[in-house]
mmCIF file of C-alpha atoms in Angstrom:
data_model
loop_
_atom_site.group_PDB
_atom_site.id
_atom_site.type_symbol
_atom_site.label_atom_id
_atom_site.label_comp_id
_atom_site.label_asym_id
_atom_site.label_seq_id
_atom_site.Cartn_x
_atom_site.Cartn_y
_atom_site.Cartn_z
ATOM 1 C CA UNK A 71 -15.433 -60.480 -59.386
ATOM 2 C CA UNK A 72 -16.912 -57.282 -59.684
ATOM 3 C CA UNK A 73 -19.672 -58.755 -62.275
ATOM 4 C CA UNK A 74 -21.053 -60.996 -59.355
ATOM 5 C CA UNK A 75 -22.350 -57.669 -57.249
ATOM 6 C CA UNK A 76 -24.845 -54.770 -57.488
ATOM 7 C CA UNK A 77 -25.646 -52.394 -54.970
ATOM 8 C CA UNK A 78 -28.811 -50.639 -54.039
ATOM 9 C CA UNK A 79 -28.778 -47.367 -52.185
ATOM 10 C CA UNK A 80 -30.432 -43.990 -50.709
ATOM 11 C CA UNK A 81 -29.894 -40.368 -51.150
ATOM 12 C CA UNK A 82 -31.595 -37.000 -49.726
ATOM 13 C CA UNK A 83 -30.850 -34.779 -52.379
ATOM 14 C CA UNK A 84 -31.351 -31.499 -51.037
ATOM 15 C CA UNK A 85 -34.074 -29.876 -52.113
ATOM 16 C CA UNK A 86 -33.735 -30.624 -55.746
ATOM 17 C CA UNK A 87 -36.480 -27.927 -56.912
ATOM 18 C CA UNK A 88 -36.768 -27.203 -60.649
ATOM 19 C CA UNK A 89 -36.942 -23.042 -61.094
ATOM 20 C CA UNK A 90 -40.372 -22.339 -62.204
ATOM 21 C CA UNK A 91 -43.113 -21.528 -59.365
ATOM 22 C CA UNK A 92 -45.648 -23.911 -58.558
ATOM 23 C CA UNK A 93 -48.901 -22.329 -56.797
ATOM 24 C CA UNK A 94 -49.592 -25.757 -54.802
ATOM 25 C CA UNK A 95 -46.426 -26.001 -53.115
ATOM 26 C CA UNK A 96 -43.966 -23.699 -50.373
ATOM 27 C CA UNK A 97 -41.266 -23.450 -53.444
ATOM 28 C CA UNK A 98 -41.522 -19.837 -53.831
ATOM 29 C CA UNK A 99 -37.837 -19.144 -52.312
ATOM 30 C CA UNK A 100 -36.158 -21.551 -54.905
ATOM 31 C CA UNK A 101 -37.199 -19.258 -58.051
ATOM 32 C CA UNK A 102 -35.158 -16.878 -59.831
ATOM 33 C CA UNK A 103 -37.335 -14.286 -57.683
ATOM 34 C CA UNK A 104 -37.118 -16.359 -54.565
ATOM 35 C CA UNK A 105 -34.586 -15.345 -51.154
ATOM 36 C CA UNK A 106 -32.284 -18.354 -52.428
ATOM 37 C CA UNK A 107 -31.889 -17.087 -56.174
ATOM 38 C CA UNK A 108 -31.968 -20.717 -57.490
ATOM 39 C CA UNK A 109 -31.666 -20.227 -61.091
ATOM 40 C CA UNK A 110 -31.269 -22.321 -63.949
ATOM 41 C CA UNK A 111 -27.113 -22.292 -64.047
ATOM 42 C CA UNK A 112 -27.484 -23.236 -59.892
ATOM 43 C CA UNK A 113 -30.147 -25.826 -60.933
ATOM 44 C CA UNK A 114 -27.979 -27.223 -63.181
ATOM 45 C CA UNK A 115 -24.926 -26.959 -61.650
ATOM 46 C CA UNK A 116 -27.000 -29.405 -58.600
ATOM 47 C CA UNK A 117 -27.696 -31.952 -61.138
ATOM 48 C CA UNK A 118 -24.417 -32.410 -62.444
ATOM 49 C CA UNK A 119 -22.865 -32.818 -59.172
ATOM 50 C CA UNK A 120 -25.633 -35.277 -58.012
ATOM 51 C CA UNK A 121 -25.567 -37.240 -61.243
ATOM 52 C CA UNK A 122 -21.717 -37.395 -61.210
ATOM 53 C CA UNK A 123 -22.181 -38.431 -57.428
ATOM 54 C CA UNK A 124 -25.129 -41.651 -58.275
ATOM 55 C CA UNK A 125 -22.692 -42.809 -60.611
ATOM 56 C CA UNK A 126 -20.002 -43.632 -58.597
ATOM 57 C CA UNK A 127 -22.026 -45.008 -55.390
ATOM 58 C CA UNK A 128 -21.294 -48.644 -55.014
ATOM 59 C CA UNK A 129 -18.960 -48.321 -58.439
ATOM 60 C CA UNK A 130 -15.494 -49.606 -56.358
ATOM 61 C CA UNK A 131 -17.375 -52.994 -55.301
ATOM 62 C CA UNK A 132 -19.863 -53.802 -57.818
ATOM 63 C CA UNK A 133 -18.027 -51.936 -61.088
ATOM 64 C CA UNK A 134 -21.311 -50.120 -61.442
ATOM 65 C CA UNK A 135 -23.817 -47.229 -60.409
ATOM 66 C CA UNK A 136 -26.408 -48.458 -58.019
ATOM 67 C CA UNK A 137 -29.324 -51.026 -59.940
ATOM 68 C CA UNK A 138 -31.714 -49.121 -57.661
ATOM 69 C CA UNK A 139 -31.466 -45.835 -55.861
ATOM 70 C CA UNK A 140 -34.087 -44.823 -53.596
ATOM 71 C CA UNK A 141 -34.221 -40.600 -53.181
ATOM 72 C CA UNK A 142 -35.952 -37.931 -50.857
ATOM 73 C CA UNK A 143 -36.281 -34.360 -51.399
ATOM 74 C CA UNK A 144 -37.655 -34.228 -55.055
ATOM 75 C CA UNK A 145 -40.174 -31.943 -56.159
ATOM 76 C CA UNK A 146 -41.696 -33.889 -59.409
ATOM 77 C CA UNK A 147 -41.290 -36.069 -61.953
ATOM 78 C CA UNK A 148 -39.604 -33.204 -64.184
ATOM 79 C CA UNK A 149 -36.552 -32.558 -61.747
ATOM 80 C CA UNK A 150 -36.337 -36.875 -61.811
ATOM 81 C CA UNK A 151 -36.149 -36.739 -65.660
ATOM 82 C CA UNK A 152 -33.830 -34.198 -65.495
ATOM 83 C CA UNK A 153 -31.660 -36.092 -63.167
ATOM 84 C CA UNK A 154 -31.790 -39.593 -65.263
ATOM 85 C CA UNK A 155 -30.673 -37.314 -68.620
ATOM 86 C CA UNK A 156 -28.009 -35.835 -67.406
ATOM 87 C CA UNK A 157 -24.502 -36.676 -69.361
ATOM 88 C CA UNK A 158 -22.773 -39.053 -66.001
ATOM 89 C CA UNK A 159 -26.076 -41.076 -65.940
ATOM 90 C CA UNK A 160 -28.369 -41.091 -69.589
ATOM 91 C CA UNK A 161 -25.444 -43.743 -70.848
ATOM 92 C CA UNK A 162 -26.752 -46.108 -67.504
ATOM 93 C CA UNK A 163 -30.607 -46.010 -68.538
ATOM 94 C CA UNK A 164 -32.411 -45.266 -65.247
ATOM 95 C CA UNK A 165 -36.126 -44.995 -64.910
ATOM 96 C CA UNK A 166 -37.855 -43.634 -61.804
ATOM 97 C CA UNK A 167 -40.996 -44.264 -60.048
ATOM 98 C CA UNK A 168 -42.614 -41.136 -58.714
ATOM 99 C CA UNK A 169 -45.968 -40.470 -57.069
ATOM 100 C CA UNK A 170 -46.787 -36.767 -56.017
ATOM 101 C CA UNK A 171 -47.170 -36.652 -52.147
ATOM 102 C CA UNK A 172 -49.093 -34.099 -49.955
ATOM 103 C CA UNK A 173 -46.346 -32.487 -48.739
ATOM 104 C CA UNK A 174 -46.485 -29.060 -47.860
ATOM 105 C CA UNK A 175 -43.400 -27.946 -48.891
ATOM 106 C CA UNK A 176 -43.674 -30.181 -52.523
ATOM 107 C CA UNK A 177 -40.804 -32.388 -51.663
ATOM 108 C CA UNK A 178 -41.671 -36.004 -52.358
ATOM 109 C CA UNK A 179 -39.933 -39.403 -52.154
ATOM 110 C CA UNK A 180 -39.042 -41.824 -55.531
ATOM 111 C CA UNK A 181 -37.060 -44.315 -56.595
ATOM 112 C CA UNK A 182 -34.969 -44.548 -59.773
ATOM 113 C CA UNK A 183 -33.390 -48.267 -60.994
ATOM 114 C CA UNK A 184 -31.337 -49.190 -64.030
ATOM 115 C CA UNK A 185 -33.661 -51.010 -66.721
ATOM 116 C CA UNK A 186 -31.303 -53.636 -67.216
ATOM 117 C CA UNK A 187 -31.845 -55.197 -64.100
ATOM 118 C CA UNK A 188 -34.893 -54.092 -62.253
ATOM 119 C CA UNK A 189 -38.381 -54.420 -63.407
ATOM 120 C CA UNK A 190 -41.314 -52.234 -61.880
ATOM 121 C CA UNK A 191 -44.353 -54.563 -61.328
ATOM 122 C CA UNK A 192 -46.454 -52.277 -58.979
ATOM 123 C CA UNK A 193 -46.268 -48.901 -57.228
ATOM 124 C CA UNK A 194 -48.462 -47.014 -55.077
ATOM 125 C CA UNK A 195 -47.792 -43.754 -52.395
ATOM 126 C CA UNK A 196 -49.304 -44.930 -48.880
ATOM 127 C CA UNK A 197 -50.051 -41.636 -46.814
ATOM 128 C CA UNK A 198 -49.309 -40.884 -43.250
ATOM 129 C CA UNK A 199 -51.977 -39.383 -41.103
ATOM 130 C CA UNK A 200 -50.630 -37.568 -37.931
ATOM 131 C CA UNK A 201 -51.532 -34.341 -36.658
ATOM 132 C CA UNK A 202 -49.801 -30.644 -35.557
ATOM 133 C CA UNK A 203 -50.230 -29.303 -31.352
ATOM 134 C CA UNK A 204 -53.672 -27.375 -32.754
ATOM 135 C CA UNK A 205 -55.274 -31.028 -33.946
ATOM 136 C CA UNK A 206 -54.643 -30.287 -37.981
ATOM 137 C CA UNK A 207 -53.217 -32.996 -40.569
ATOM 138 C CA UNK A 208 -49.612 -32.358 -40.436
ATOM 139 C CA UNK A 209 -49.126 -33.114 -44.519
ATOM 140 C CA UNK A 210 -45.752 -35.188 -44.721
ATOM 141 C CA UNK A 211 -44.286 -37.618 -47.114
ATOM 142 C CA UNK A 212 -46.137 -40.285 -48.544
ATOM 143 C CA UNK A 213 -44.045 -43.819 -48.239
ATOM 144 C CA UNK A 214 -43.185 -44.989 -52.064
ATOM 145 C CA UNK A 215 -44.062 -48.406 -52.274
ATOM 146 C CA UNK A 216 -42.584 -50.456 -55.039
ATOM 147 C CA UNK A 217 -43.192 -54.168 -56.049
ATOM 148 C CA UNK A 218 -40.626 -55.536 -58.955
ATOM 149 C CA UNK A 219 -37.956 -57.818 -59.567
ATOM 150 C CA UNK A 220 -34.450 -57.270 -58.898
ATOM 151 C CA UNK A 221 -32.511 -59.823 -61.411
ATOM 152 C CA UNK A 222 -35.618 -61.989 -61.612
ATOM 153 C CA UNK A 223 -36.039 -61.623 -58.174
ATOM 154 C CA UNK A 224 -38.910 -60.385 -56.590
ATOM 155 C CA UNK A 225 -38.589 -57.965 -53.984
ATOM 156 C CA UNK A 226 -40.389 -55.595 -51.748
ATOM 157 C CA UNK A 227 -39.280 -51.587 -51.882
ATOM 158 C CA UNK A 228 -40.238 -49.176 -48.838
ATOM 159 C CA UNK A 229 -38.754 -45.449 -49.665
ATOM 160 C CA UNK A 230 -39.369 -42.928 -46.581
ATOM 161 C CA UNK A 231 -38.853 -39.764 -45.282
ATOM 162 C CA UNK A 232 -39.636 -39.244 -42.429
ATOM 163 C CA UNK A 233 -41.260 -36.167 -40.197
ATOM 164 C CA UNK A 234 -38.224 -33.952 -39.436
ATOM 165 C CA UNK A 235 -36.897 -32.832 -35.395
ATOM 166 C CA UNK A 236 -37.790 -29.271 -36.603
ATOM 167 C CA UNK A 237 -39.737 -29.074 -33.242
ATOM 168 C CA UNK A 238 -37.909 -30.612 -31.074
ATOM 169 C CA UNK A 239 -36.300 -34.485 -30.903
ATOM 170 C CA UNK A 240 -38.880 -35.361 -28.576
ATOM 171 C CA UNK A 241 -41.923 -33.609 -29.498
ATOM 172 C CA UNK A 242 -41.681 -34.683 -32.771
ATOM 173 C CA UNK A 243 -41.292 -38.297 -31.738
ATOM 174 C CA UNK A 244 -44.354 -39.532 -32.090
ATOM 175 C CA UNK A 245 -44.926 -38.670 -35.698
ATOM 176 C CA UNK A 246 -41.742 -40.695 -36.559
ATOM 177 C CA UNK A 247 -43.195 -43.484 -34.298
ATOM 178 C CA UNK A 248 -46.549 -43.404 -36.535
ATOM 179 C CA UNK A 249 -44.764 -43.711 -39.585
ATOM 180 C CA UNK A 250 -42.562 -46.544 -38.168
ATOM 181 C CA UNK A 251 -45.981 -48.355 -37.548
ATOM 182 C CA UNK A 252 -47.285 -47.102 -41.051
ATOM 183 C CA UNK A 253 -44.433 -48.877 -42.595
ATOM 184 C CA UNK A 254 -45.059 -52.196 -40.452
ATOM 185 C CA UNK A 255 -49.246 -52.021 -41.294
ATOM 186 C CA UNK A 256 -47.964 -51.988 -45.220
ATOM 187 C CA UNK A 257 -45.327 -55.019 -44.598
ATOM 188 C CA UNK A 258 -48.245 -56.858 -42.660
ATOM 189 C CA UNK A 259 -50.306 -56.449 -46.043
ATOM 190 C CA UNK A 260 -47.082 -57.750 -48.311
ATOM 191 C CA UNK A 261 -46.462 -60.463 -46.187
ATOM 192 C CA UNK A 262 -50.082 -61.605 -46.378
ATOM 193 C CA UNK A 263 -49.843 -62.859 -50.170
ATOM 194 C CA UNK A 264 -45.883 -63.145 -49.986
ATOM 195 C CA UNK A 265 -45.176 -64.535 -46.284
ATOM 196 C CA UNK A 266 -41.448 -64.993 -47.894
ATOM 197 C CA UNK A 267 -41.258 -61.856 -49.061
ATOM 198 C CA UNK A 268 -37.712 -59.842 -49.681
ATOM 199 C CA UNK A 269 -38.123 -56.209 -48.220
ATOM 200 C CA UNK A 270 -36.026 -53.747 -48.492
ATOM 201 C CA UNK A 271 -36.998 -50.403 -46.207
ATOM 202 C CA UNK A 272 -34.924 -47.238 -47.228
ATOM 203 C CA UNK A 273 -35.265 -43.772 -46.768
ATOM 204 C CA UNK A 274 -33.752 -40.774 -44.657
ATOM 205 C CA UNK A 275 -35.832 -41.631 -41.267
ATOM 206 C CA UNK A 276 -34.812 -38.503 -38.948
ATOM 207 C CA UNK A 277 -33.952 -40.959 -36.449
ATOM 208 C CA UNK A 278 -31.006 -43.026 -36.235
ATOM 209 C CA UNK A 279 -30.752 -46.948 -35.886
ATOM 210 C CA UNK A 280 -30.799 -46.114 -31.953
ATOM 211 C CA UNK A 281 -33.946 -44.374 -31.747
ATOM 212 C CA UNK A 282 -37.348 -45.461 -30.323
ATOM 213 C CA UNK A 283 -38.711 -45.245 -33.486
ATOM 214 C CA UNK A 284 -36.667 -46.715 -35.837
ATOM 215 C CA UNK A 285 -35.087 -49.784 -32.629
ATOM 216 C CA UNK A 286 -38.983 -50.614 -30.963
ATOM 217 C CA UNK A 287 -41.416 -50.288 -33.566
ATOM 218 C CA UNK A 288 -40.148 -50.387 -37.186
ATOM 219 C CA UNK A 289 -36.871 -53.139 -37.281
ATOM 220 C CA UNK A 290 -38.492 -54.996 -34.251
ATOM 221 C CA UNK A 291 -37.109 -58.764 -34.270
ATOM 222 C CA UNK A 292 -37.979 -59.726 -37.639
ATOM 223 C CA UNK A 293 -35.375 -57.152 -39.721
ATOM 224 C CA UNK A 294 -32.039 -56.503 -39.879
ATOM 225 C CA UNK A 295 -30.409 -53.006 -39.699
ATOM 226 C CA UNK A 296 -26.849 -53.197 -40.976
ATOM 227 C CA UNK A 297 -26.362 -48.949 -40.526
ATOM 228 C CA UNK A 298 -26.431 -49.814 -36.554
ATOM 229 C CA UNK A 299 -22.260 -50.539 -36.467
ATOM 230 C CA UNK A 300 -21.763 -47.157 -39.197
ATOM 231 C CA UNK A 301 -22.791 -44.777 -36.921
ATOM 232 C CA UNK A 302 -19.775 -42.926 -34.662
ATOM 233 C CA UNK A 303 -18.664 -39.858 -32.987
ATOM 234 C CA UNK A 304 -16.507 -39.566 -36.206
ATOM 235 C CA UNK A 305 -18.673 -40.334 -39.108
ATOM 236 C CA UNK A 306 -22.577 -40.493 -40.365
ATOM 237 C CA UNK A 307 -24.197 -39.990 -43.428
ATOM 238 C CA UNK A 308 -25.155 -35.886 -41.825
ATOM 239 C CA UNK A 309 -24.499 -33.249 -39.227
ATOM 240 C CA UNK A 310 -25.743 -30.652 -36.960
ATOM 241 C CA UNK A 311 -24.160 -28.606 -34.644
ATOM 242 C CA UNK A 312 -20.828 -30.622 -34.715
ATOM 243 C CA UNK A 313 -22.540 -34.273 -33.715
ATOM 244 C CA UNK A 314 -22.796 -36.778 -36.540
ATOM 245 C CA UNK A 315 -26.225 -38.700 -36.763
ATOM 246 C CA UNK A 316 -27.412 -41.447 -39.530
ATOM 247 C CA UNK A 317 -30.805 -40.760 -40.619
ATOM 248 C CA UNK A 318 -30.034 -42.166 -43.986
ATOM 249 C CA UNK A 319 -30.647 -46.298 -43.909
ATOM 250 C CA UNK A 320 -31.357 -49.201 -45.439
ATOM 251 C CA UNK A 321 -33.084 -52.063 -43.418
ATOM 252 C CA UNK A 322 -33.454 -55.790 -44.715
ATOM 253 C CA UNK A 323 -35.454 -58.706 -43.760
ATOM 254 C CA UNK A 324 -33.799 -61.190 -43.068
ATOM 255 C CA UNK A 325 -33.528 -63.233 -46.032
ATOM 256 C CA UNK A 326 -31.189 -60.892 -47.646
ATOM 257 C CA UNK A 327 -28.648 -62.428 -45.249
ATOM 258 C CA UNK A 328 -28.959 -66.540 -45.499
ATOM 259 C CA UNK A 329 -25.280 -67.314 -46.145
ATOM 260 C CA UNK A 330 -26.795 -70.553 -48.565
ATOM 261 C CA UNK A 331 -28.833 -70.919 -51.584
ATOM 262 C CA UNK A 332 -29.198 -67.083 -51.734
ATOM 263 C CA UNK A 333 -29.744 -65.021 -54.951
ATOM 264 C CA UNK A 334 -28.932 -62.016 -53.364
ATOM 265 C CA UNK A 335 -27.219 -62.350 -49.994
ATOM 266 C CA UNK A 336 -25.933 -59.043 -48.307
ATOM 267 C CA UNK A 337 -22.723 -58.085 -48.202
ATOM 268 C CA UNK A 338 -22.133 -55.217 -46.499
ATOM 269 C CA UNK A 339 -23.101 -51.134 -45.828
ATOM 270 C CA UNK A 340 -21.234 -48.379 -46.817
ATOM 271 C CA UNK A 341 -21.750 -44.338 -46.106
ATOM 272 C CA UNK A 342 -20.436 -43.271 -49.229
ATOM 273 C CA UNK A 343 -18.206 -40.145 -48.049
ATOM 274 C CA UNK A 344 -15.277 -39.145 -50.402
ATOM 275 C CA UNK A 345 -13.429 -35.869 -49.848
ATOM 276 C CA UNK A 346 -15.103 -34.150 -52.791
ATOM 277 C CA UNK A 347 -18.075 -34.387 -51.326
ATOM 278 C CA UNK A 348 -16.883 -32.614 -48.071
ATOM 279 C CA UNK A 349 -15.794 -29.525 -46.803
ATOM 280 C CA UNK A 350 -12.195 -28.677 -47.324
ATOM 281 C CA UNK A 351 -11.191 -26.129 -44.646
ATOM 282 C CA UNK A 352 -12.930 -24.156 -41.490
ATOM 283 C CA UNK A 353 -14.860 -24.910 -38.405
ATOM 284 C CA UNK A 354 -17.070 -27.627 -40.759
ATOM 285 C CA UNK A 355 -14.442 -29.532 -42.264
ATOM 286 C CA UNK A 356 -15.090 -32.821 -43.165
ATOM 287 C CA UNK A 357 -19.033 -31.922 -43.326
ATOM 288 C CA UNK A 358 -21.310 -32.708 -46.299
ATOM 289 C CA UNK A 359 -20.461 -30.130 -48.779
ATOM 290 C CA UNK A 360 -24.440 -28.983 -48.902
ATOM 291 C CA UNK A 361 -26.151 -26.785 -51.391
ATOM 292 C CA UNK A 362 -27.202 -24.197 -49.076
ATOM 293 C CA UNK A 363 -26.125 -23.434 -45.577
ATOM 294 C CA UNK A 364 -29.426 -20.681 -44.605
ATOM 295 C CA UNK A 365 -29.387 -18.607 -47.559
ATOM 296 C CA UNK A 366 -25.619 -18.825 -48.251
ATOM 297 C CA UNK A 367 -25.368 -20.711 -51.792
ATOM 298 C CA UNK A 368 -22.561 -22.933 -50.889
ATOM 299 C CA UNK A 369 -22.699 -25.280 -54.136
ATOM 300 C CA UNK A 370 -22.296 -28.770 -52.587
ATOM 301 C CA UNK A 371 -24.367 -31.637 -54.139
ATOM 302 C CA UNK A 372 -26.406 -32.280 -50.484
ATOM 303 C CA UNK A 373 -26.646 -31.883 -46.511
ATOM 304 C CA UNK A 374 -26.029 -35.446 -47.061
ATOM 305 C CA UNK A 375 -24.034 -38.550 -47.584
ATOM 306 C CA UNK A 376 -25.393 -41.351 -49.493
ATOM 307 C CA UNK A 377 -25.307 -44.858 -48.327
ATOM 308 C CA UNK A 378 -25.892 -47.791 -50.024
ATOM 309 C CA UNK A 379 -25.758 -51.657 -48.805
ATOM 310 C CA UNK A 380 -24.221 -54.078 -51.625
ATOM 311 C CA UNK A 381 -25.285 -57.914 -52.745
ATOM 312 C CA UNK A 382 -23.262 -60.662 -54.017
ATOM 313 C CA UNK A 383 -25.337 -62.422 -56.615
ATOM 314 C CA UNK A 384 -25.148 -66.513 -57.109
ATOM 315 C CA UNK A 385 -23.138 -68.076 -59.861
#
């Protein structure tokens, strides 16, 4: 029965800038004024498409939008409340959690759950430290961490994004290598008071399940990464230059999977890829629909597909 399931999922929104010009951030080219003439009909015209997207993640299994979606590429808490209003999703009462990272660019991490059946306890940004070729901070996301309970349950939240390939898969490595050990010092500090704790890590990594940084040092032996079988010539949650990759995952500890005496035991992972959210016809068929492809306003909802992993609650 469809009552007996929730899901909980991730999107990379795309860059979901409001229109007005903040001095502290790189968001000059989505303005009115800006190269990208991001306006308020384009603006909204994003956040109907992504709202009427949310709603449907997860809907065919669990009869429901997700009870918690974790999100990257926001820009503050007024595109978020924006997002939650909107006419597909103000009827489903989400709430976000939101904490302003250093980001150079302005485009933070957050994670939005239904009220009905999550409950925020505690939430705090952790930063990550790495450096550019000249020895500066390279200021990246901060890694949302969010402590609540999930239908009375308690559980553990990790929402990422991690440093991009911009400059190269393997020169950039290492900064997705630090944040894969940033993520295991704040699990280290979780599991000191909770040693049973449920964790959940989510977040568009820049890596896929296969990669140094996301295989050696972040899953290691003691989590479970379900995305590993999605992945295929054929289909993953983005693309560039005609190869698929998954950057977007969702990574459990283990005790999201006991097949007994289990509150919440997983079910399964799902890229969540309709055809309305791809192209139709040309050389990128089948490809995200995105917002922008350079400066070309293309309308899509994101560069990316949404995935989401879905639980089976006890009777």
């Amino acid at each position: 029965m469809l009552e007996n399931k929730l899901s909980i999922a991730f999107y990379n929104l795309e860059n979901l800038f409001d229109t007005l010009n903040d001095p502290n951030i790189l968001d000059d080219a989505f303005t009115p004024k800006g190269e990208l003439g991001w306006n308020a009909s384009r603006y909204a015209e994003k956040l109907t498409k992504l709202s009427r997207v949310i709603a449907k993640i997860g809907k065919a299994e669990t009869g429901s939008a997700p009870a918690i979606l974790g999100v990257a590429e926001v820009e503050n808490k007024k595109v978020l409340r924006d997002l939650v209003t909107t006419e597909a999703l103000q009827h489903l009462h989400y709430d976000f959690v939101h904490h302003n990272s250093p980001d150079e660019r302005g485009i933070d991490t957050a994670l939005l759950y239904r009220k009905d059946v999550f409950e925020v306890l505690e939430s705090r940004s952790y930063s990550l430290h790495i450096s550019n070729f000249e020895g500066l901070r390279d200021y990246t996301r901060d890694i949302l961490y969010v402590h609540g309970k999930l239908e009375g349950i308690e559980v553990f939240l990790l929402v990422n994004h991690w440093p991009s390939r911009g400059e190269g898969v393997e020169l950039s490595n290492p900064k997705r290598i630090a944040a894969a050990k940033r993520n295991r010092e704040i699990i280290s500090e979780i599991n000191v008071n909770h040693p049973e704790a449920r964790i959940l890590i989510m977040g568009d990594f820049n890596d896929d399940p296969q990669s140094e940084a996301v295989r050696e040092y972040l899953v290691s032996t003691d989590f479970y990464n379900p995305m590993i079988f999605l992945l295929t010539r054929y289909a993953g949650s983005l693309t560039h230059r005609g190869d698929w990759y998954l950057f977007d995952q969702i990574i459990l500890s283990p005790n999201w999977m006991k097949a007994y005496d289990n509150p919440l035991e997983y079910v399964k992972s799902v890229i969540y890829n309709p055809e309305y959210l791809k192209e139709q016809e040309g050389r990128f068929k089948g490809n995200p629909l995105r917002t922008y492809a350079g400066d070309n306003y293309l309308g899509g909802a994101s560069d990316h597909f949404p995935v989401y992993v879905v639980f089976k609650k006890e009777n």
